[in-house]
Coordinates of C-alpha atoms and ligand atoms in Angstrom, one line a residue:
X1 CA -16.7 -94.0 257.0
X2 CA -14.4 -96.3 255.1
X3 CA -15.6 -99.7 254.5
X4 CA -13.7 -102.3 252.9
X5 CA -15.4 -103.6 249.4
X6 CA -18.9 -104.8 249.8
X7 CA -20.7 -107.7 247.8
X8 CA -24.1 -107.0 247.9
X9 CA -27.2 -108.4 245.5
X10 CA -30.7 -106.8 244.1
X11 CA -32.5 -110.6 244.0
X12 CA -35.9 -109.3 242.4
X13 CA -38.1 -112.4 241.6
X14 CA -39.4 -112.2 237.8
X15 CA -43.3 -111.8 238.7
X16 CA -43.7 -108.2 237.2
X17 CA -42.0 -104.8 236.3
X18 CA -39.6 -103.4 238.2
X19 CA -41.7 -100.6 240.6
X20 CA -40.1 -98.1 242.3
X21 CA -39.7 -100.1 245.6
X22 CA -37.6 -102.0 243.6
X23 CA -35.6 -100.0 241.8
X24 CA -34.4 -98.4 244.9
X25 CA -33.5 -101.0 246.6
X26 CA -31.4 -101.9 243.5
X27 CA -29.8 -98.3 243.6
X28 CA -29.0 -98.4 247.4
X29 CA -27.2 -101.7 246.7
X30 CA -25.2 -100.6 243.2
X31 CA -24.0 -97.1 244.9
X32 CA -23.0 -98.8 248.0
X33 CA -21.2 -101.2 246.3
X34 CA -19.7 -98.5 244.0
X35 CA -19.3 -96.7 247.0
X36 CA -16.7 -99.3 248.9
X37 CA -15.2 -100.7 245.6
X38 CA -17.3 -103.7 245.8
X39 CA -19.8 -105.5 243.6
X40 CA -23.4 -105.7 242.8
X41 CA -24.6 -108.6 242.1
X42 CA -28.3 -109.3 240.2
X43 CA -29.4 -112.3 241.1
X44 CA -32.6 -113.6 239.5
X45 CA -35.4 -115.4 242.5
X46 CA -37.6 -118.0 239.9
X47 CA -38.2 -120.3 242.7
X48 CA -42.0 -119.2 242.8
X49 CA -42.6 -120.9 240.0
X50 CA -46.2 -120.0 239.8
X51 CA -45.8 -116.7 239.8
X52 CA -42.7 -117.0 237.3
X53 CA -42.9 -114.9 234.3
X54 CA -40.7 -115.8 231.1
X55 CA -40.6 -111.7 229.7
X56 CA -40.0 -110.0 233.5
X57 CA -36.6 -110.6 234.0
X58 CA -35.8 -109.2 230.8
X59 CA -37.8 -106.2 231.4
X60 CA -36.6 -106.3 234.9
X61 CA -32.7 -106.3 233.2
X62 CA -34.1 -103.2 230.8
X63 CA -35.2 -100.8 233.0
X64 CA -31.9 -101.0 235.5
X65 CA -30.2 -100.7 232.6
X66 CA -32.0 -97.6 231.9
X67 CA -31.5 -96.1 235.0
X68 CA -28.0 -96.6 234.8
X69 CA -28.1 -99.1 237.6
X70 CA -24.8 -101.8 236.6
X71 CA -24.2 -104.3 237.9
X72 CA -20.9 -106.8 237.9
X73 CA -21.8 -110.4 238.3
X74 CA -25.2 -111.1 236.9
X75 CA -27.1 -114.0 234.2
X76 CA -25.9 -112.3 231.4
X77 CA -23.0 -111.0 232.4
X78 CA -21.3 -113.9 234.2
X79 CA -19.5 -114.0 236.8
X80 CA -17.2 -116.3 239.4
X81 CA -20.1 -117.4 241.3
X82 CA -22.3 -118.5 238.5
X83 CA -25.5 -119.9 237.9
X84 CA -27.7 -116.1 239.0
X85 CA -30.7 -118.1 237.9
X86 CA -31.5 -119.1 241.7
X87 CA -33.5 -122.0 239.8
X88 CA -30.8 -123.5 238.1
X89 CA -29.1 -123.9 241.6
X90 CA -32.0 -126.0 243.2
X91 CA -29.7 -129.3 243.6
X92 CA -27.1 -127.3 245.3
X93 CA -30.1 -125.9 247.8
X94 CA -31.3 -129.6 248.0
X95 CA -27.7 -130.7 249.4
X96 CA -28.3 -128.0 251.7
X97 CA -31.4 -128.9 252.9
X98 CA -29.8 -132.5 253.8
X99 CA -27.3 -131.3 255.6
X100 CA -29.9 -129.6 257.7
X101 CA -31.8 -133.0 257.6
X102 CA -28.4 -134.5 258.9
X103 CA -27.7 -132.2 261.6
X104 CA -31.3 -133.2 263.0
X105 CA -31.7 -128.7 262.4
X106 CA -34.2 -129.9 260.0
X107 CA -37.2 -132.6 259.3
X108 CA -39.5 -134.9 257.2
X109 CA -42.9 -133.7 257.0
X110 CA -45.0 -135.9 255.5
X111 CA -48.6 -134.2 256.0
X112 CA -51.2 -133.8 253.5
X113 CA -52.4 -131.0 251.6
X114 CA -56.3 -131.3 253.8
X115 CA -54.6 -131.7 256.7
X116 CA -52.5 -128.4 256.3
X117 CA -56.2 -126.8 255.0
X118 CA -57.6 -128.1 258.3
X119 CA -55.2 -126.2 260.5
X120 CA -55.2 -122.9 258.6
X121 CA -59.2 -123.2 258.4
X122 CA -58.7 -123.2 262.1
X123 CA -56.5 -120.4 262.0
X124 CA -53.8 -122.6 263.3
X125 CA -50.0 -122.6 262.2
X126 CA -48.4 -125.9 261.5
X127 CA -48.9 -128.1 264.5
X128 CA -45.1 -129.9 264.2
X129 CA -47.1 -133.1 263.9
X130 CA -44.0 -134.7 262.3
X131 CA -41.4 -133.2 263.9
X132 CA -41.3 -136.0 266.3
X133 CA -41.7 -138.8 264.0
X134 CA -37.8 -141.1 264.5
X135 CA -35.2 -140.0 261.5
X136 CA -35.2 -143.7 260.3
X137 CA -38.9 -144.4 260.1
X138 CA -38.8 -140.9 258.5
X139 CA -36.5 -142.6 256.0
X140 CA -38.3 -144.9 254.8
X141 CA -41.5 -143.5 254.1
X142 CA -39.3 -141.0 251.5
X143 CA -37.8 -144.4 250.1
X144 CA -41.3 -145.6 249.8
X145 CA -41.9 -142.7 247.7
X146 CA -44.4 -140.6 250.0
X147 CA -45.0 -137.3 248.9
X148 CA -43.2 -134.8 251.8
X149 CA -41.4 -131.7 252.2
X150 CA -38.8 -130.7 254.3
X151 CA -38.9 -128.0 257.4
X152 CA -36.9 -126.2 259.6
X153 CA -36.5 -127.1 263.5
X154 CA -36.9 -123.5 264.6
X155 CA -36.5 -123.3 268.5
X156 CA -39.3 -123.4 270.5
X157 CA -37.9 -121.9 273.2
X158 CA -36.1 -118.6 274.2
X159 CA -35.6 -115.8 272.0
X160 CA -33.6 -114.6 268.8
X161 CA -32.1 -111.4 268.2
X162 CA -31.1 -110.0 265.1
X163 CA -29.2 -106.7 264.1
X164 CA -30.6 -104.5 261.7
X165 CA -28.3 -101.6 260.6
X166 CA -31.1 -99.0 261.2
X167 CA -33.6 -100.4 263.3
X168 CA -30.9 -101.9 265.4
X169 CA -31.5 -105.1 267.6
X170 CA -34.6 -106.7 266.6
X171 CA -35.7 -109.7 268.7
X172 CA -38.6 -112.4 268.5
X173 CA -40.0 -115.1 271.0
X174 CA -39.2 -118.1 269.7
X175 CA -42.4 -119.9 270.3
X176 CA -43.9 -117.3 267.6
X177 CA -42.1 -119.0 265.1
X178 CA -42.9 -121.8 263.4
X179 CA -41.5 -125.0 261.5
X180 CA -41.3 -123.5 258.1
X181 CA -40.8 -125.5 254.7
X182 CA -37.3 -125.5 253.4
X183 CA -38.2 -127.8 250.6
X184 CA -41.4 -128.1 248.6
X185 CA -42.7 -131.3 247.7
X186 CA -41.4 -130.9 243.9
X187 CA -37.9 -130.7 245.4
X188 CA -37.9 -126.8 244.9
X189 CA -36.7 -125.0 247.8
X190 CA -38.4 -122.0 249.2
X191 CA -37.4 -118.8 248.9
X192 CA -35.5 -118.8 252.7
X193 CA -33.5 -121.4 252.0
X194 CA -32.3 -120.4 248.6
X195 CA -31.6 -116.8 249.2
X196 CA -29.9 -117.4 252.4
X197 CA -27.8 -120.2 250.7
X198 CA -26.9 -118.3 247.3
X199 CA -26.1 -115.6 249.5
X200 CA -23.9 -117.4 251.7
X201 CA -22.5 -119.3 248.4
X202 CA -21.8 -115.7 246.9
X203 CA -19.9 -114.2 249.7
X204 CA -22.8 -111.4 250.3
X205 CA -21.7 -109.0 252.8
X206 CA -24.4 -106.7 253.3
X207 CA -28.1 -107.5 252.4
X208 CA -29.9 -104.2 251.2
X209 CA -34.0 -104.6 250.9
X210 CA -37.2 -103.5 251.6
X211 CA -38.7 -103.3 255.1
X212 CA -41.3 -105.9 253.8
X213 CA -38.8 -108.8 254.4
X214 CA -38.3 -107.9 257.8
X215 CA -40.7 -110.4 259.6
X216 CA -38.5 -112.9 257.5
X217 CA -35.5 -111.7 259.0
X218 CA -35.3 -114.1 261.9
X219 CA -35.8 -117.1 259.5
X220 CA -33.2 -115.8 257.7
X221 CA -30.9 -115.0 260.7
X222 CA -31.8 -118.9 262.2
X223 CA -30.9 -120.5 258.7
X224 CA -27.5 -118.4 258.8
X225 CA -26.8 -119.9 262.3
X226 CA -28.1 -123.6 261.6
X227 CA -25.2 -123.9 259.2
X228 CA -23.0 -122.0 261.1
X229 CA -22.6 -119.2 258.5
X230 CA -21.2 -115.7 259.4
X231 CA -24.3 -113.0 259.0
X232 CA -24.3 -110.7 256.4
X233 CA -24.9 -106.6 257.8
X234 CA -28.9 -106.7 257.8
X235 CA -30.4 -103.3 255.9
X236 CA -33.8 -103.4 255.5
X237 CA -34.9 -99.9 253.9
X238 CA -37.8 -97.8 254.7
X239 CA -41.4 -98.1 253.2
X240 CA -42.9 -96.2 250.6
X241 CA -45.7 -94.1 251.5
X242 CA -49.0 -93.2 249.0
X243 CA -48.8 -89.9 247.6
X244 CA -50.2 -87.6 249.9
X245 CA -48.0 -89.8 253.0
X246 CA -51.6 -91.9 254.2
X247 CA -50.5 -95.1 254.1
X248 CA -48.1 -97.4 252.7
X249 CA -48.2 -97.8 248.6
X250 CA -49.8 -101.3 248.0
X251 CA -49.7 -102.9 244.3
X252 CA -53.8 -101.5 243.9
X253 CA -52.6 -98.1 245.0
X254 CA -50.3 -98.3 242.3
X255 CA -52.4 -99.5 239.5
X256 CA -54.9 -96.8 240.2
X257 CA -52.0 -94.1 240.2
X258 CA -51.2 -95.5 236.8
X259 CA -54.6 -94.9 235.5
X260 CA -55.9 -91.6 237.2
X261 CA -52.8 -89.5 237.8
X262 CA -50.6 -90.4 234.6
X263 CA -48.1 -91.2 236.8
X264 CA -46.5 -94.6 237.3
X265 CA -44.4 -95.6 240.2
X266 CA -42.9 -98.5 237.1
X267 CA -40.1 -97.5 235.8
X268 CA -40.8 -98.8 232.3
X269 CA -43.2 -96.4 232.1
X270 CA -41.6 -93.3 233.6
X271 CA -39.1 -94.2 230.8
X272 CA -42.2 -94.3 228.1
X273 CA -43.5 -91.0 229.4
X274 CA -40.4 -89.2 228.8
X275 CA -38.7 -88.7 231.9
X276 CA -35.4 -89.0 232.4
X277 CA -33.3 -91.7 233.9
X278 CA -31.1 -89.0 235.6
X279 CA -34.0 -87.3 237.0
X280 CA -35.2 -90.6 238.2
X281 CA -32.3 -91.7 240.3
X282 CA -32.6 -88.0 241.5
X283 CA -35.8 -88.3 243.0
X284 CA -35.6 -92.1 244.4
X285 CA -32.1 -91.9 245.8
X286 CA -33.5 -88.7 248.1
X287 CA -36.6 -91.7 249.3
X288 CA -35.2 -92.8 252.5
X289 CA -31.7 -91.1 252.3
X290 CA -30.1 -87.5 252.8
X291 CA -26.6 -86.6 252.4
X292 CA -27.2 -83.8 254.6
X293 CA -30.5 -81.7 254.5
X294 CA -29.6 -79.4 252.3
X295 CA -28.2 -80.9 249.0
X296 CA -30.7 -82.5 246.5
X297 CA -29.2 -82.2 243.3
X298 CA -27.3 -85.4 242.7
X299 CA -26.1 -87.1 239.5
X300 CA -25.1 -90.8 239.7
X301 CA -22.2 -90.2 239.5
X302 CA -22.0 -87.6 242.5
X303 CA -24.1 -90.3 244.4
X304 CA -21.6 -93.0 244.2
X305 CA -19.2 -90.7 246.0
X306 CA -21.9 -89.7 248.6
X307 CA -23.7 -92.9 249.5
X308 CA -23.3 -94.2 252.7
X309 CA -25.6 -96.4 254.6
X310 CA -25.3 -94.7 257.9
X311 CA -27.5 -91.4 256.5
X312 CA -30.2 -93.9 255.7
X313 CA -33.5 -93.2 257.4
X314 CA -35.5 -96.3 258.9
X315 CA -39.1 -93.6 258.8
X316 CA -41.3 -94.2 255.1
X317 CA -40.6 -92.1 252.7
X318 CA -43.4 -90.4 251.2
X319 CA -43.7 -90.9 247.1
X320 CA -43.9 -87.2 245.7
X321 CA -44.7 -86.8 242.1
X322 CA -44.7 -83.1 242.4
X323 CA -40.7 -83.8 243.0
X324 CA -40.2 -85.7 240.5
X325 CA -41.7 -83.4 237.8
X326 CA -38.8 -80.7 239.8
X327 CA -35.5 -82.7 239.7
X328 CA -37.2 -83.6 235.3
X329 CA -37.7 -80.2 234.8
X330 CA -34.1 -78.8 235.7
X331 CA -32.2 -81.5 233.9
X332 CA -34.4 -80.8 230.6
X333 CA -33.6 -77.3 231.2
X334 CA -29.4 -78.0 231.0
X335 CA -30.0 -80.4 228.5
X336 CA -28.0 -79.4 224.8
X337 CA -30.8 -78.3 222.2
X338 CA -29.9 -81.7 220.4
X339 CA -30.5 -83.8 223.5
X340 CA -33.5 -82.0 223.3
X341 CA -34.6 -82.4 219.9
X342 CA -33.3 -86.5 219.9
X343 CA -35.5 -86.7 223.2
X344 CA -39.1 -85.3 221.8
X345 CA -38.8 -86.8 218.2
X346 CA -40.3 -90.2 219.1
X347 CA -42.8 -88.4 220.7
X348 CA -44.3 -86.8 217.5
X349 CA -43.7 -90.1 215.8
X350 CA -46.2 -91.6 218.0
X351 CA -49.0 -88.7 217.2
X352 CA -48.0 -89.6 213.2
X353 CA -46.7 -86.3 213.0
X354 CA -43.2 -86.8 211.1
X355 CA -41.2 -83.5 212.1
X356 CA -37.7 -82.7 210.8
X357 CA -34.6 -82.0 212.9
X358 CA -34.0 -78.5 211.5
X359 CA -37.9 -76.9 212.5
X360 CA -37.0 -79.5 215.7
X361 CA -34.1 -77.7 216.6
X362 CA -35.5 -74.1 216.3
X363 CA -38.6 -75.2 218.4
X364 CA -36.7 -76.7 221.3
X365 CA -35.6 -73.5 222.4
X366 CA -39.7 -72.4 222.9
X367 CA -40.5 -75.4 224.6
X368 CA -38.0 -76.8 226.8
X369 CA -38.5 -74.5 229.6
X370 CA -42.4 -75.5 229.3
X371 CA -42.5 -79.5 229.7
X372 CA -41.8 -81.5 231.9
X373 CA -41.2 -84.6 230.0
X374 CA -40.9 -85.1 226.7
X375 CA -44.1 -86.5 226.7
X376 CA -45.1 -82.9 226.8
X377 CA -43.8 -81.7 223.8
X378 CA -46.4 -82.7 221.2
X379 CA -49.1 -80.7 223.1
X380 CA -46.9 -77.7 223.2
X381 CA -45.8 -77.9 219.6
X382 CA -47.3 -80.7 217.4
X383 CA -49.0 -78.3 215.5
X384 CA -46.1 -77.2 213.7
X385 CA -45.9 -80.4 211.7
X386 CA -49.2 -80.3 211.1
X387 CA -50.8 -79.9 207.7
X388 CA -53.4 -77.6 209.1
X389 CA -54.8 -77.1 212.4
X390 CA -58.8 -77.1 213.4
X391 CA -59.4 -74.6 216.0
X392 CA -62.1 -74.0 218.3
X393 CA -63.8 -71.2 216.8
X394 CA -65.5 -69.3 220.0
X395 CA -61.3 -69.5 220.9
X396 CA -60.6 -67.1 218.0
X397 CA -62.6 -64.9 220.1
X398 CA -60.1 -62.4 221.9
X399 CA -61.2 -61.0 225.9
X400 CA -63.6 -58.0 225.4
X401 CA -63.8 -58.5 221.4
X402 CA -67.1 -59.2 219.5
X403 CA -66.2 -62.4 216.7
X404 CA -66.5 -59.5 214.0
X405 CA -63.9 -57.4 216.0
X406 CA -61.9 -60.4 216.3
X407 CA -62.4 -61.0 212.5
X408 CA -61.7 -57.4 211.6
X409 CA -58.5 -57.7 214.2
X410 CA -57.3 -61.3 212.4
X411 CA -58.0 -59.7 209.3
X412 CA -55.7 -56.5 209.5
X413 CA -52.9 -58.9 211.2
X414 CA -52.8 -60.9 208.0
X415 CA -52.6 -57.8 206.1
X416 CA -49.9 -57.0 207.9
X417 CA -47.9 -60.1 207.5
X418 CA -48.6 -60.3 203.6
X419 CA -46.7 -57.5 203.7
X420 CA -44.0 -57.1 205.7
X421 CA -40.0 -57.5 203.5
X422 CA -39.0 -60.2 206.3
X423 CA -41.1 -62.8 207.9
X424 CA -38.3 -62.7 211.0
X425 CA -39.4 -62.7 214.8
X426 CA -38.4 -58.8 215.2
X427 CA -39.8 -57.4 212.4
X428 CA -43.6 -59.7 213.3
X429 CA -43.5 -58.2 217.1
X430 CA -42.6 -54.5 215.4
X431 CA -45.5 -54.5 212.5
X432 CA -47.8 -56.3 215.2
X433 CA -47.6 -54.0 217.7
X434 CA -47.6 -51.1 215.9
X435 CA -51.3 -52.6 214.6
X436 CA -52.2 -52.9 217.8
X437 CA -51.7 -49.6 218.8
X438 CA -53.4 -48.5 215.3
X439 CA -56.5 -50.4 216.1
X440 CA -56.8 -49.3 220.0
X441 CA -56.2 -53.1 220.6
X442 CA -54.6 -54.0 223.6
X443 CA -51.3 -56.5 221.8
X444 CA -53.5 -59.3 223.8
X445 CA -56.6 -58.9 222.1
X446 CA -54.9 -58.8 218.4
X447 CA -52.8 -61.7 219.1
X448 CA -55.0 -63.8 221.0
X449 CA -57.1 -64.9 217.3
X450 CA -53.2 -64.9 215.4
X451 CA -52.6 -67.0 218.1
X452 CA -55.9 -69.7 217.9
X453 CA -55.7 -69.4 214.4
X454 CA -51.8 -70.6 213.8
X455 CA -51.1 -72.9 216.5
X456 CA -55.0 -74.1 216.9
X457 CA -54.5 -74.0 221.0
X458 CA -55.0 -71.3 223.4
X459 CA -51.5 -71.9 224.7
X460 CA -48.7 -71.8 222.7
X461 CA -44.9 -71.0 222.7
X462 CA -44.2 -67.4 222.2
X463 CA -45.9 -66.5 219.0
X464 CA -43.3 -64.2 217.5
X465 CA -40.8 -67.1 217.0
X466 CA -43.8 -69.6 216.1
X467 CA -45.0 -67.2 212.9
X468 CA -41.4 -67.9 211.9
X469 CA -40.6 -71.1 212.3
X470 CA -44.0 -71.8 210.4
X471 CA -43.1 -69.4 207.7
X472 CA -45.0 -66.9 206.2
X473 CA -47.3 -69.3 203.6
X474 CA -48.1 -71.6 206.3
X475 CA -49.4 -68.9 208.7
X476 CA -50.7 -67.2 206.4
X477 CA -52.9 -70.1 205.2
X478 CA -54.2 -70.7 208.7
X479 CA -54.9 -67.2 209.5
X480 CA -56.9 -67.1 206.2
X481 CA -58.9 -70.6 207.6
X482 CA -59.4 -69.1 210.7
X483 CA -61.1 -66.3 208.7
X484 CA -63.6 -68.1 207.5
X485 CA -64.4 -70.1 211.4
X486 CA -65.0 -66.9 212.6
X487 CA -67.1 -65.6 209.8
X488 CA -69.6 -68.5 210.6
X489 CA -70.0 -67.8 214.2
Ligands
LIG501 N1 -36.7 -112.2 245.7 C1 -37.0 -111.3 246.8 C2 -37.9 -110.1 246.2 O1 -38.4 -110.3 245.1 C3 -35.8 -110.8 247.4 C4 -35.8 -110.5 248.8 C5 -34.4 -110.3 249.4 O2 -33.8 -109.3 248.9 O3 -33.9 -111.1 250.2 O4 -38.1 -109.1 246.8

C-alpha cells in the first residue's frame, strides 16, 4: 500500500518515564511516518498541571533518543508549527473554546466545586444544570468575575460513529455522553480540547495511540465535527498484556516487575541494564504487529521499509521478557569485540573494578556468547580485575573428591603450571590433562578446585583461556590462596 506522506505525533504528557506502552506507540508513529515520507512530530501534553513534572520530558526526549526513535518537528528541534509545548498554546485553545462558546456548540458552567462533589457522591454525571442558563445572562456573571468553566454541548440524542482503522466503526449512544469541560476554571483547557486543536493546527493526518484513549475517541471525533475539521485516520493500538498474558499491565504490575523480576518495562532502565536499543525496537515493534508470521529479525532500519499499518493487530499483545533476552542475545553475539568491550566497561566501573581495554578485549570473546546484557558481564568476569578473589571453600571441593584429594589435586595442578615454558591456552589444556590422566582424575575433578580457586565462582568462562589472560603470577597466587582455604576445612 502506498500512502501519500503522513504527519503523525507521539504527545506523551511529562508525568513519568517513558514505559514501554509508550515507546511503542512512539515507534508505530516514527516508522509510519518514515514509512510514507512524512513526519513525526513530538509534541509535549503539560496541560495537567498537577501531574506535570519539570525533569520527564527531558528524560522522556532521552530515552527516544536512545532507541533511535527521531523525530522532525519537536520543542527542541523546531519546527513550522511551533510552540510543541501544548501549554504555551493555551490562548490559542482559549480562542477555540470561544468559538465553540459562539457557535452555541459550547457553554458557561458556572457550578461549584460541592455541587459537582454532590453529584459524583451520588454517582451521578454532570446534570447540564447550566446548559440552559440564556448566553447573555451567562455573560454577565463571567464579567462579574464568577469563577466557571467552559463545556461541550455533546448531543443528547442519536448516536455517533467513529472509524477506527482496526477496530473499524465504533459507535456510541449519545445520551451516554456527557457535557464535558473544555476549559478549566484557571483558563487551562483540558486535554480534549488541546490535543484535538494542536492536532487540527498541525495538520495531523493519522493519530497512532494506545487503546486506553479509545472511550475518548468520540469526544475527540465530536470536537473534530463541532468545528468542522476533517478527521484524522483513528489508530488506536492494542494493549499490553502482564507477562504470563493474565491481564492487562497496570502502572502496580509494573513497579512490582521492576523490583522482583529485574526487569523493567521503562526504557531508561532497559538502557541502564545493558540492553540494547536495537534489540529493544526488535522486541516492541513485534507487540501488536507482524510483517508476515514468519520474519522477526528486524533492524530499524529494515522496519521503516516494512511498516504498514494495515498488518497491525487490534488483540493485546502479551509482554515477553523471555523474547527480549532472544532478540539481546543475537545482536550481542554479531556485535565487533570492540562494541563489546566499549559496551561492558561501564559495567565494571560501577562494581569499582577498573579493567583495561587490552585484558577487555581478550575476555569478550569468553563471554559474549554467555550474557545477555552487558549487565551480565561483571558476574561472568569481574574477577579478572580483581586483586584477589575469596572463594567459598566447601566450592574448592571437586564431585567425588575428599577436600585433601582436592588439596592434593590443586596442589599437583600448580605444580604443573610453575612449570610449564609457556603459560598459553594449549600448552595449560596439554599439561592439565595429561595430570589428570596421571592422577586417575576425571579433567572435571582436577579442574573444578583450579577453577574455584582462580576465578572464585563455580562458573566461569572456559578456564584454559582464563589461566592466560590472568597470567601465570596471578593464578598462581590464587591457586596458592586457595591452598590454604582448603587446608582449613
Ligand atoms: N497526552 C496523552 C498521553 O499521554 C496523549 C494521548 C493521545 O495520543 O491523544 O497519552
Amino acid at each position: 500500500m502506498s500512502s501519500d506522506p503522513a504527519r503523525v505525533r507521539f504527545a506523551p504528557s511529562p508525568t513519568g518515564h517513558l514505559h514501554l506502552g509508550g515507546a511503542r506507540t512512539a515507534l508505530y508513529n516514527f516508522l509510519y511516518a518514515r514509512q510514507t515520507g512524512g513526519k513525526l512530530l513530538l509534541r509535549i501534553e503539560d496541560t495537567d498541571r498537577k501531574r506535570y513534572r519539570a525533569a520527564a520530558a527531558e528524560g522522556l526526549m532521552d530515552s527516544l533518543r536512545w532507541l533511535g526513535i527521531a523525530w522532525d518537528e519537536g520543542p527542541d528541534v523546531g519546527g513550522a508549527f511551533a510552540p510543541y509545548i501544548q501549554s504555551e498554546r493555551a490562548a490559542r485553545h482559549r480562542e477555540h473554546a470561544q468559538q465553540l462558546l459562539n457557535a452555541g456548540k459550547a457553554y458557561h458552567c458556572f457550578c461549584d466545586r460541592n455541587r459537582l462533589q454532590e453529584l459524583r457522591r451520588g454517582r451521578q454525571s454532570y446534570d447540564r444544570l447550566c446548559r440552559e442558563l440564556a448566553p447573555t445572562a451567562a455573560r454577565q456573571r463571567v464579567q462579574s468575575g464568577q469563577a466557571h468553566v467552559i463545556r461541550f454541548r455533546s448531543p443528547k440524542e442519536g448516536s455517533t460513529t467513529v472509524r477506527d482503522l482496526l477496530r473499524g466503526e465504533i459507535t456510541v449512544r449519545n445520551a451516554q455522553l456527557d457535557d464535558f469541560v473544555l476549559l478549566k476554571s484557571d483558563g487551562f483547557p483540558v486535554y480534549h480540547l488541546a490535543a484535538m486543536a494542536d492536532d487540527h493546527a498541525m495538520g495531523i493526518t493519522h493519530v497512532i495511540r494506545g487503546e486506553e484513549w479509545l472511550p475518548s475517541l468520540p469526544k475527540h471525533a465530536l470536537i473534530m465535527r463541532a468545528f468542522g475539521w476533517p478527521e484524522p485516520t483513528w489508530c488506536h493500538l492494542s494493549v499490553l498484556k502482564k507477562p504470563g498474558g493474565k491481564g492487562k499491565m497496570s502502572k502496580r504490575d509494573a513497579r512490582q516487575l521492576d523490583k522482583a523480576e529485574g526487569h523493567s518495562i521503562f526504557i531508561h532502565k532497559l538502557h541502564e541494564r545493558g540492553y540494547l536499543p536495537e534489540a529493544v525496537v526488535n522486541w516492541m515493534a513485534l507487540m501488536g504487529w507482524s510483517l508476515d508470521d514468519r520474519r522477526e529479525d528486524f533492524t530499524l532500519a529494515e522496519l521503516q521499509c516494512a511498516f504498514g499499518l494495515e498488518q497491525l493487530n487490534a488483540s493485546p499483545a502479551a509482554v515477553d521478557f523471555s523474547k527480549l533476552d532472544h532478540f539481546q542475545g543475537k545482536r550481542v553475539r554479531q556485535l565487533s569485540a570492540t562494541d563489546v568491550a566499549a559496551g561492558i566497561k561501564p559495567y565494571f566501573l560501577r562494581e569499582g573494578l577498573k579493567p583495561d581495554e587490552a585484558t577487555l578485549l581478550k575476555i569478550v570473546p569468553l563471554i559474549q556468547e554467555r550474557i545477555v546484557t552487558f549487565e551480565d558481564a561483571p558476574q561472568w568476569a569481574g574477577f579478572f580485575f580483581q586483586p584477589h578473589v575469596s572463594p567459598e571453600p566447601a566450592h574448592l571441593v571437586a564431585k567425588k573428591l575428599t577436600p585433601a584429594e582436592s588439596l592434593a589435586a590443586l596442589q599437583q595442578a600448580r605444580q604443573t603450571l610453575v612449570t610449564l615454558p609457556t603459560f598459553e591456552r594449549d600448552p595449560v589444556e596439554k599439561a592439565l590433562r595429561a595430570l589428570a590422566d596421571e592422577l586417575g582424575l576425571k579433567l572435571g575433578q582436577l579442574l573444578t578446585p583450579v577453577r574455584v580457586a582462580v576465578s572464585g565462582q563455580r562458573v566461569s568462562p572456559p578456564l584454559f583461556e582464563t589461566l592466560e589472560i590472568l597470567g601465570r603470577e596471578s593464578a598462581l597466587q590464587r591457586m596458592e590462596n586457595a591452598t590454604k582455604l582448603l587446608k582449613d576445612l
